[in-house]
Short mmCIF file of C-alpha atoms and ligand atoms in Angstrom, two decimals:
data_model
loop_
_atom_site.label_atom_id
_atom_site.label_comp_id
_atom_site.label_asym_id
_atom_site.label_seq_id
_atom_site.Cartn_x
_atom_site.Cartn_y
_atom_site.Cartn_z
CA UNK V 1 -12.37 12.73 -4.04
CA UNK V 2 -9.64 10.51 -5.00
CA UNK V 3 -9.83 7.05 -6.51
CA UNK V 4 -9.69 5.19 -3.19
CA UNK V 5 -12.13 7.03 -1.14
CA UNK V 6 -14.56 6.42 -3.90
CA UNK V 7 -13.52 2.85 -3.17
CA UNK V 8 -13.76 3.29 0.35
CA UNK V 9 -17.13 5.23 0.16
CA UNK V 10 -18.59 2.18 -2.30
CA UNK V 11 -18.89 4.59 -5.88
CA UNK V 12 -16.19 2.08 -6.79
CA UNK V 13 -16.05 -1.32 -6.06
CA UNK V 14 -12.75 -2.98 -5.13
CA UNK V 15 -11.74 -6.77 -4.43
CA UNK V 16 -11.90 -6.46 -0.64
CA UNK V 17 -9.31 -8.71 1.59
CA UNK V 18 -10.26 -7.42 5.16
CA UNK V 19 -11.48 -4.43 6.18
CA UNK V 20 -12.41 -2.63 9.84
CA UNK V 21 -13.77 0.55 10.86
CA UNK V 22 -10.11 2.65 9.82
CA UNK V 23 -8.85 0.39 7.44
CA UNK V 24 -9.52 -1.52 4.36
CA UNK V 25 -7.31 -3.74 2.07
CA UNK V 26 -7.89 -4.89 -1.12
CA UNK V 27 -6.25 -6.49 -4.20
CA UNK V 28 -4.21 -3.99 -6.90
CA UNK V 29 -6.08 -3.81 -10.33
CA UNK V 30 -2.82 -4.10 -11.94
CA UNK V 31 -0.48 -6.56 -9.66
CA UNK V 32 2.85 -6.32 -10.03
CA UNK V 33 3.24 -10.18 -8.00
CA UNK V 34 1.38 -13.26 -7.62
CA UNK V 35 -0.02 -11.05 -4.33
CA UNK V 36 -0.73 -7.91 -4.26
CA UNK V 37 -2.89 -6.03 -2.08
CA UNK V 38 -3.34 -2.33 -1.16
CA UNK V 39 -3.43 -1.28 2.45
CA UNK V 40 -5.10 2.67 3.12
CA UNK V 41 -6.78 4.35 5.87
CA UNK V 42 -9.96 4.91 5.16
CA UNK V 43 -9.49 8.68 5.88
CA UNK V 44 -7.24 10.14 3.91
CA UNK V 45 -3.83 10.98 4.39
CA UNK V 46 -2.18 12.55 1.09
CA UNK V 47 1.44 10.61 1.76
CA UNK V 48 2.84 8.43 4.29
CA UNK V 49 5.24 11.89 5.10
CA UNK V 50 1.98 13.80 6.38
CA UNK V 51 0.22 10.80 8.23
CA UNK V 52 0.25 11.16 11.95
CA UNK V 53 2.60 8.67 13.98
CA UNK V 54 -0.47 7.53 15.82
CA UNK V 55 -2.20 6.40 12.79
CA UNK V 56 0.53 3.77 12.21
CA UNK V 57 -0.19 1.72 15.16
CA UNK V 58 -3.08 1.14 14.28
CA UNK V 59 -2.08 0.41 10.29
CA UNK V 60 1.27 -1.80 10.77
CA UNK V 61 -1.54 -4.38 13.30
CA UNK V 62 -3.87 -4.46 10.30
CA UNK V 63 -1.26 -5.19 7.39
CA UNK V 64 0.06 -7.79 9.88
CA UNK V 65 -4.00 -9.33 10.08
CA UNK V 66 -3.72 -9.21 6.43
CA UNK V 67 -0.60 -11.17 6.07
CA UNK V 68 -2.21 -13.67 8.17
CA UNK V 69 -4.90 -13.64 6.50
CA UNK V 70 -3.22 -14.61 2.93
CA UNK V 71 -0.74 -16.68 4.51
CA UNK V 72 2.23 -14.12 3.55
CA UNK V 73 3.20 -14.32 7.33
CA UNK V 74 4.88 -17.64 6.80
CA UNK V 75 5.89 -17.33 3.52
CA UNK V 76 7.57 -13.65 3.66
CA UNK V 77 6.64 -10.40 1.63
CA UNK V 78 7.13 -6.93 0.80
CA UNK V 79 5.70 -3.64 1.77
CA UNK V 80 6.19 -0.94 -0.24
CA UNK V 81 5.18 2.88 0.30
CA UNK V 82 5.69 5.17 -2.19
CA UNK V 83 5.75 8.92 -1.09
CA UNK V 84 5.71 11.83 -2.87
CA UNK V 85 7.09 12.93 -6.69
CA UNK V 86 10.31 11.44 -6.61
CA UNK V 87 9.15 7.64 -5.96
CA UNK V 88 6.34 7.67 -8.27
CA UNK V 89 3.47 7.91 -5.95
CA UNK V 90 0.20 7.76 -8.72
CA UNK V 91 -2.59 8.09 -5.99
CA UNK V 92 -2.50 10.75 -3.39
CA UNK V 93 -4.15 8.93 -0.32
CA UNK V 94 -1.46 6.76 2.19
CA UNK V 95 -1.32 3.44 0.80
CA UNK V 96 1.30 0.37 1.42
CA UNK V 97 1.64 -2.48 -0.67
CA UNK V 98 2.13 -5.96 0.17
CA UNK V 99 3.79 -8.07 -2.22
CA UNK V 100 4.02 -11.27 -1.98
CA UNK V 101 3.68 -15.27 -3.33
CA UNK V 102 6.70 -15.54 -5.20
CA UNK V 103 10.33 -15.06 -4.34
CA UNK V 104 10.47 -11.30 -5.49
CA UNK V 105 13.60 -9.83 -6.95
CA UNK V 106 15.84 -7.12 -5.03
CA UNK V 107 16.37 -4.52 -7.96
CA UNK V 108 14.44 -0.80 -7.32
CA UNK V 109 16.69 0.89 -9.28
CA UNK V 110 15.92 1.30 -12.72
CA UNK V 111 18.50 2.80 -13.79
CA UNK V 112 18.90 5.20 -12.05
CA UNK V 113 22.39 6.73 -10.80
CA UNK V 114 22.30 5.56 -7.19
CA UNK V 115 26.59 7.11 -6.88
CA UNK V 116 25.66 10.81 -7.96
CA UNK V 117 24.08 11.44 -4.40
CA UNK V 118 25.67 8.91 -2.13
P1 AMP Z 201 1.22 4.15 -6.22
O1 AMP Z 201 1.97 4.21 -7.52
O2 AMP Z 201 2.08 3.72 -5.06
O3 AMP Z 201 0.44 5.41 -5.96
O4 AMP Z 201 0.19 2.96 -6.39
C1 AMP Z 201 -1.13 3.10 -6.78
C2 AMP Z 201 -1.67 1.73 -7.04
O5 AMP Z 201 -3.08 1.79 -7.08
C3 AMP Z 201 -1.20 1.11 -8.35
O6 AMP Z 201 -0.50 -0.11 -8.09
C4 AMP Z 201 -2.51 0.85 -9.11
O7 AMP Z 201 -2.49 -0.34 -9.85
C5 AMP Z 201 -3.53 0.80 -7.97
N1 AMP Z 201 -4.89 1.13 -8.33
C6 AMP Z 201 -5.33 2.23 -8.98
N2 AMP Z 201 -6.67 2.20 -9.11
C7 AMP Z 201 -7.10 1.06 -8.50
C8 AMP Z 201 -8.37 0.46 -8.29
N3 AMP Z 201 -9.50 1.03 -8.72
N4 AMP Z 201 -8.44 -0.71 -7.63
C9 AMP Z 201 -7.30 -1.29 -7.19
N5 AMP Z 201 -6.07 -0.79 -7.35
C10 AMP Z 201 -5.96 0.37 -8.00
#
């Protein structure tokens, strides 16, 4: 099992926001802004590449519930997927992340060569 369905199955606890019968959120153990909290399905899709289309219905209403929830729905935010090797994806279960509470810089390129493949 990965680290977030041991979260979701309750071997781990985790700093719940909201949570239904498909989907939980809950704040990042390591935020990288004022807000940040971790969307998943509770079943487990490796990457957002593999997740059925169907699935996302139901996952963009919830991280919208959760923006309402925190307030981010006035105030603007980020979501962020990561997918696969290339962007750094650490845990292998679909998760976005919504960044927020703070006007968040515009700069995901870390130095890397963005004219080589453009
Ligand atoms: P990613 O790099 O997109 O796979 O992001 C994985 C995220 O999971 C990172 O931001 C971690 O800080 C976060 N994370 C890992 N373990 C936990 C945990 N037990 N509770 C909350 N967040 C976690």
């Amino acid at each position: 099992m990965n680290i977030f369905e041991r979260i979701v199955s309750g071997e781990i606890p985790c700093n719940k926001v909201l949570e239904n019968d498909d989907f939980l959120a809950f704040h990042d153990i390591s935020p990288r802004a004022p807000i940040h909290i971790l969307v998943i399905p509770k079943k487990c899709y490796e990457n957002f590449q593999v997740t059925p289309p169907e699935v996302m219905v139901g996952l963009s209403s919830f991280i919208k519930e959760v923006a309402v929830k925190m307030g981010l729905d006035k105030t603007g935010y980020r979501l962020v997927c990561n997918c696969g090797e290339n962007s750094g994806q650490e845990v292998m279960h679909l998760h976005f992340h919504i960044l927020g509470g703070t006007k968040l810089p515009w700069d995901n390129t870390n130095g890397a060569n963005t004219h080589d493949k453009f």
